[in-house]
Coordinates of C-alpha atoms in Angstrom, one line a residue:
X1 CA 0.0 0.0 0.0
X2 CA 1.4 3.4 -0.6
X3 CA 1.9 5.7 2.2
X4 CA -0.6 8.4 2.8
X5 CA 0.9 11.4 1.2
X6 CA 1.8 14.2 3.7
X7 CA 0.7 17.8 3.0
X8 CA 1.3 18.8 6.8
X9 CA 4.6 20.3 6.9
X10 CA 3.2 23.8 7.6
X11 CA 0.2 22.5 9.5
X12 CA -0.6 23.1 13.1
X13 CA 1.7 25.6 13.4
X14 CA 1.2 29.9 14.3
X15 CA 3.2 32.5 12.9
X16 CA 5.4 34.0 14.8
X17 CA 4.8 37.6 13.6
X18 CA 2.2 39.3 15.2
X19 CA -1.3 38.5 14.3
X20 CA -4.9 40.4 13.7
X21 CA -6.7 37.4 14.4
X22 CA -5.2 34.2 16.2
X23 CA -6.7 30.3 17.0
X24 CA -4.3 28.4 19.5
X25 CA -4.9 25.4 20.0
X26 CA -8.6 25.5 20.1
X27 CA -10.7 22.2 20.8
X28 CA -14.1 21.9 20.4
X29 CA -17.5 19.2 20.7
X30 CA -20.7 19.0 19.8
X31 CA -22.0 16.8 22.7
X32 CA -19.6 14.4 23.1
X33 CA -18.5 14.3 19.4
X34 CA -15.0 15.8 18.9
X35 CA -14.9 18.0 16.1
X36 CA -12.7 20.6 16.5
X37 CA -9.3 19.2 17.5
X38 CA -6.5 21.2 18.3
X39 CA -6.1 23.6 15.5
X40 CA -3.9 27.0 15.6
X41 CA -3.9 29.7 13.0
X42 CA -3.2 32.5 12.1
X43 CA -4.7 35.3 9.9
X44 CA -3.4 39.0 9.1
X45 CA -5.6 42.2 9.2
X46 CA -7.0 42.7 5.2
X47 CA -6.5 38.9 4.8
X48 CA -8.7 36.7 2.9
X49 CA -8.5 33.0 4.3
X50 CA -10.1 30.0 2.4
X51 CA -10.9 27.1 5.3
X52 CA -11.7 24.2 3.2
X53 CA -12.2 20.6 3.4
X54 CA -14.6 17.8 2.7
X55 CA -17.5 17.4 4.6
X56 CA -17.6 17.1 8.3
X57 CA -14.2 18.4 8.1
X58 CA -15.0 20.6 11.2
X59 CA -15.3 23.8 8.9
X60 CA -18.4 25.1 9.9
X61 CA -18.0 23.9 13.4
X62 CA -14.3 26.1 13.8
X63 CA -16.1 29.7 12.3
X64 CA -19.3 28.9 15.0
X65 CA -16.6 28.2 17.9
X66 CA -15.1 32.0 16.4
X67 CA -18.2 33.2 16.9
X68 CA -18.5 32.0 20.4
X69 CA -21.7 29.9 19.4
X70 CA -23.2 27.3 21.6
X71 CA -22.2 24.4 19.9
X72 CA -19.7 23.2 19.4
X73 CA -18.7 24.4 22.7
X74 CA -15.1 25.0 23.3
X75 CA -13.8 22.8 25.5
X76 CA -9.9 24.5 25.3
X77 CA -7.8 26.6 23.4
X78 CA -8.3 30.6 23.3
X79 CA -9.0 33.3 20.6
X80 CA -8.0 36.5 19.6
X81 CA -9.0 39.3 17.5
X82 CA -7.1 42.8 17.6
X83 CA -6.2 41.9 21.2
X84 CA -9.5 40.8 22.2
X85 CA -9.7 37.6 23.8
X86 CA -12.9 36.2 22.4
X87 CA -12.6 33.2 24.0
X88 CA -13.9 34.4 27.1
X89 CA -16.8 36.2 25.5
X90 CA -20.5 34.5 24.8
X91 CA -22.0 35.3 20.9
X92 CA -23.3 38.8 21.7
X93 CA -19.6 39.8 23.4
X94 CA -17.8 38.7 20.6
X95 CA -20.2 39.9 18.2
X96 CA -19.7 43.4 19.5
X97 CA -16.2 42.8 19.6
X98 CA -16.0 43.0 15.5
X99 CA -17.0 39.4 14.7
X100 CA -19.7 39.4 11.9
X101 CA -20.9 35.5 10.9
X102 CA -22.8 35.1 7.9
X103 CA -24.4 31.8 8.3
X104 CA -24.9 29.3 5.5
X105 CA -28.9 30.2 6.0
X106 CA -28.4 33.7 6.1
X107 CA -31.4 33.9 8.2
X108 CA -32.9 37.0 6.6
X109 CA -36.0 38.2 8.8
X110 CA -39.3 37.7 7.6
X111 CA -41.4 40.4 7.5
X112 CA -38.7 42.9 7.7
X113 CA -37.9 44.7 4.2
X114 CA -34.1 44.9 2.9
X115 CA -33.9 48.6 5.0
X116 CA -35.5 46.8 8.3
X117 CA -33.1 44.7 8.3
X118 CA -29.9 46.8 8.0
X119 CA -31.3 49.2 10.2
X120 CA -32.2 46.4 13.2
X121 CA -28.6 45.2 13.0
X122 CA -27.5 49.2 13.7
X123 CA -28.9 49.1 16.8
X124 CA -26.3 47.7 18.3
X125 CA -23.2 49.7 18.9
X126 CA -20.4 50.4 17.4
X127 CA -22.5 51.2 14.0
X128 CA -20.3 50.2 10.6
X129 CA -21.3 50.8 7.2
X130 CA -23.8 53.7 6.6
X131 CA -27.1 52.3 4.8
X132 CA -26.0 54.9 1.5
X133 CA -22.3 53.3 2.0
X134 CA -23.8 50.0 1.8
X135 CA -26.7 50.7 -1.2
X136 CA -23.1 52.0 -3.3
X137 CA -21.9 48.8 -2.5
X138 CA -24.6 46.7 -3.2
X139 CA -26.6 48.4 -6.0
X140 CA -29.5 45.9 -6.1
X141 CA -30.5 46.0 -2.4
X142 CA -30.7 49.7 -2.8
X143 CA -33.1 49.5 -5.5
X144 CA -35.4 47.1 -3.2
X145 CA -34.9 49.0 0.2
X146 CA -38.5 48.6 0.4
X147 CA -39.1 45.1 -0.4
X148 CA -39.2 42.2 1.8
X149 CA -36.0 40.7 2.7
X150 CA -37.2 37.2 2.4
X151 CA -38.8 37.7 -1.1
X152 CA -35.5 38.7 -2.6
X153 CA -33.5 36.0 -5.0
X154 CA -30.7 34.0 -3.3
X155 CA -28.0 35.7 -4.6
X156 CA -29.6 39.1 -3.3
X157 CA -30.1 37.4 0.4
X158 CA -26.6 36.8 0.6
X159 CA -26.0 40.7 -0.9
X160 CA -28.2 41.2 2.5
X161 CA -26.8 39.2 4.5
X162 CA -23.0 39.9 3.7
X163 CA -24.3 43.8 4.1
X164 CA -26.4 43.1 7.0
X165 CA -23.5 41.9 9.0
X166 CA -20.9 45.4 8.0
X167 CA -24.0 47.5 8.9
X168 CA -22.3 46.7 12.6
X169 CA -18.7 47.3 13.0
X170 CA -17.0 44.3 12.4
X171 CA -13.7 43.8 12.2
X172 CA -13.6 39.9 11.0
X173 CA -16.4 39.0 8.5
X174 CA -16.8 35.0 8.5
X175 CA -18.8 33.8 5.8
X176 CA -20.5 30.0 5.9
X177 CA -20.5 28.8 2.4
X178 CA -21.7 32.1 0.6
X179 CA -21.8 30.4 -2.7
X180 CA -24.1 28.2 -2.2
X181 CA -26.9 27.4 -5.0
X182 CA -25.8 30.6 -6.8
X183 CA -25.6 31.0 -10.5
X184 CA -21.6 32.2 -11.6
X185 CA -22.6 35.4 -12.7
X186 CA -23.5 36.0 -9.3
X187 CA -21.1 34.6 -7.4
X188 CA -18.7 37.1 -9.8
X189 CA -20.6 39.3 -8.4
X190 CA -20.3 38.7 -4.5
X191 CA -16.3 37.8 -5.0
X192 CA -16.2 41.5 -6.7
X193 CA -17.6 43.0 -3.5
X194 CA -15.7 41.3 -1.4
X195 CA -12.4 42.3 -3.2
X196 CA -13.6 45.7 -2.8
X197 CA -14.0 45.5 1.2
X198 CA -11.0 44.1 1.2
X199 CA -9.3 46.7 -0.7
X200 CA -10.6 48.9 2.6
X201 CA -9.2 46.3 4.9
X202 CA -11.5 43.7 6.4
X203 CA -10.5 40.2 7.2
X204 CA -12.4 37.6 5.9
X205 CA -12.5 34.1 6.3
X206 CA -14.2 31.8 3.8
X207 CA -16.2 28.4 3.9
X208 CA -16.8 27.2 0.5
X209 CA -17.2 23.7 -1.0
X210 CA -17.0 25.8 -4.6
X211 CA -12.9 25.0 -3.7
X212 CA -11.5 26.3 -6.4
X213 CA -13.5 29.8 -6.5
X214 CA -12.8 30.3 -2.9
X215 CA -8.9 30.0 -3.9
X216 CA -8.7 32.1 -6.4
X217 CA -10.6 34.7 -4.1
X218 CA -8.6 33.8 -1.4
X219 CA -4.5 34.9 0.1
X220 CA -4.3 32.2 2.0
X221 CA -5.7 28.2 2.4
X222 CA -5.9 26.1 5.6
X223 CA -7.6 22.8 4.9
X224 CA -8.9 20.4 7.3
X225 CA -9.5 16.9 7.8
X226 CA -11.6 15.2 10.5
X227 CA -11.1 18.4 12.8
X228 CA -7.0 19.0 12.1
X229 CA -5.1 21.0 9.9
X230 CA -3.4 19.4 7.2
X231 CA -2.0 22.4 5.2
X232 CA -1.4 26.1 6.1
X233 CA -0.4 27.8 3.2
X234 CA -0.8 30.2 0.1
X235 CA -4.3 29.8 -2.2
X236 CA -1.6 29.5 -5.1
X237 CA -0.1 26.6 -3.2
X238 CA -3.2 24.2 -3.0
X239 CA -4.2 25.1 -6.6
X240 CA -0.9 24.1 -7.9
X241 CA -0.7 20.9 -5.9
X242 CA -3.2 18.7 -7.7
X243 CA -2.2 15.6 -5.2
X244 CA -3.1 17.9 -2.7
X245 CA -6.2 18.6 -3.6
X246 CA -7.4 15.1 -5.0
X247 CA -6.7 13.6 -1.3
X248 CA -8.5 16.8 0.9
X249 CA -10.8 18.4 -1.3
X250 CA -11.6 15.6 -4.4
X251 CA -11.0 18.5 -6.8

């Protein structure tokens, strides 16, 4: 049998330059399943960080345990963003703190138009975006301001919900598979946007099974498998490496 290739040279590992956002040695359960198990990282203020993997890689699980979620519940490890030890924080706390998650659902709310639901996610302090900073931004939600949020197309939820989350002033914007049942022309248009508040400096980090659109968006790649890093490295790194990403991604 041939031995298990080894893409972890550069895995489990943090930078020893100072960090905007840092995860040391964070473990974390749902229940009593382990999913998040011992992973460090680090990622730089205006980066744009890819975490891939298949499914059930602990993806998902590792941007709710950022968020300081319920489950999975961290069980041991701390982090950090701009100083801020998060770790310590429940949702709200860490939400206030500058961390703005963008879940796979979106979660518009129903019965709230596009403005409703900027404007409720302003009430809590420190304000970001300005709603006219936001319409420039994204064209189409200023054009329905007054619609329902929930009658809008998919890609324009996630125009609302990316939007809804920098009407706060976040300083890390985690986004749970924002691709997801989009047609390309508007994914092209979501990755454009996000280039663009990156050009201003936020810090993003990016759950995508669309692999190979999230790399090309991305700076930087972490994959992992069954709850572990197995690669820390540059975006141009993992799409080079087809090896690499035949055994962790089956691209």
């Amino acid at each position: 049998m041939n031995e298990r290739p080894d893409f972890s040279k550069n895995a489990n590992h943090a930078a020893t330059a100072p960090a905007y956002f840092s995860v040391w040695d964070v473990h974390a359960y749902y229940g009593e399943s382990y999913i998040v198990q011992g992973i460090n990282f680090n990622v730089h203020e205006g980066e744009i960080l890819a975490l891939l993997g298949r499914n059930g890689a602990g993806k998902t699980s590792t941007l709710r345990a950022i968020a300081r979620l319920d489950d999975p519940m961290i069980t041991h490890g701390e982090v950090w963003l701009d100083h801020q030890p998060l770790h310590k924080m429940r949702s709200h706390e860490a939400a206030i703190a500058g961390i703005g998650l963008v879940p796979e659902d979106r979660r518009i709310i129903p019965g709230l138009t596009v403005e409703e639901n900027l404007q409720l996610a302003q009430i809590v302090e420190p304000v970001g975006w300005s709603l006219e900073r936001l319409y420039d931004l994204f064209p189409r939600l200023g054009e329905r301001r007054k619609q329902e949020g929930v009658t809008l197309s998919g890609g324009e939820q996630q125009m609302l919900a990316i939007a809804r989350a920098l009407a706060r002033d976040i300083k890390v914007l985690l986004l749970d598979e924002p691709y997801e049942g989009l047609a390309p022309v508007i994914v092209d248009e979501i990755e454009k946007t996000l280039n663009i508040i990156k050009e201003q400096g936020m810090t993003t980090i990016i759950v995508e099974q669309n692999a190979v659109r999230a790399l090309e968006l991305a700076d930087r790649s972490i994959i992992l498998d069954t709850g572990q890093i197995v690669f820390d490295g540059t975006a141009k790194e993992v799409l080079d490496n087809a090896e690499l990403r035949a055994e962790y991604l089956a691209i």
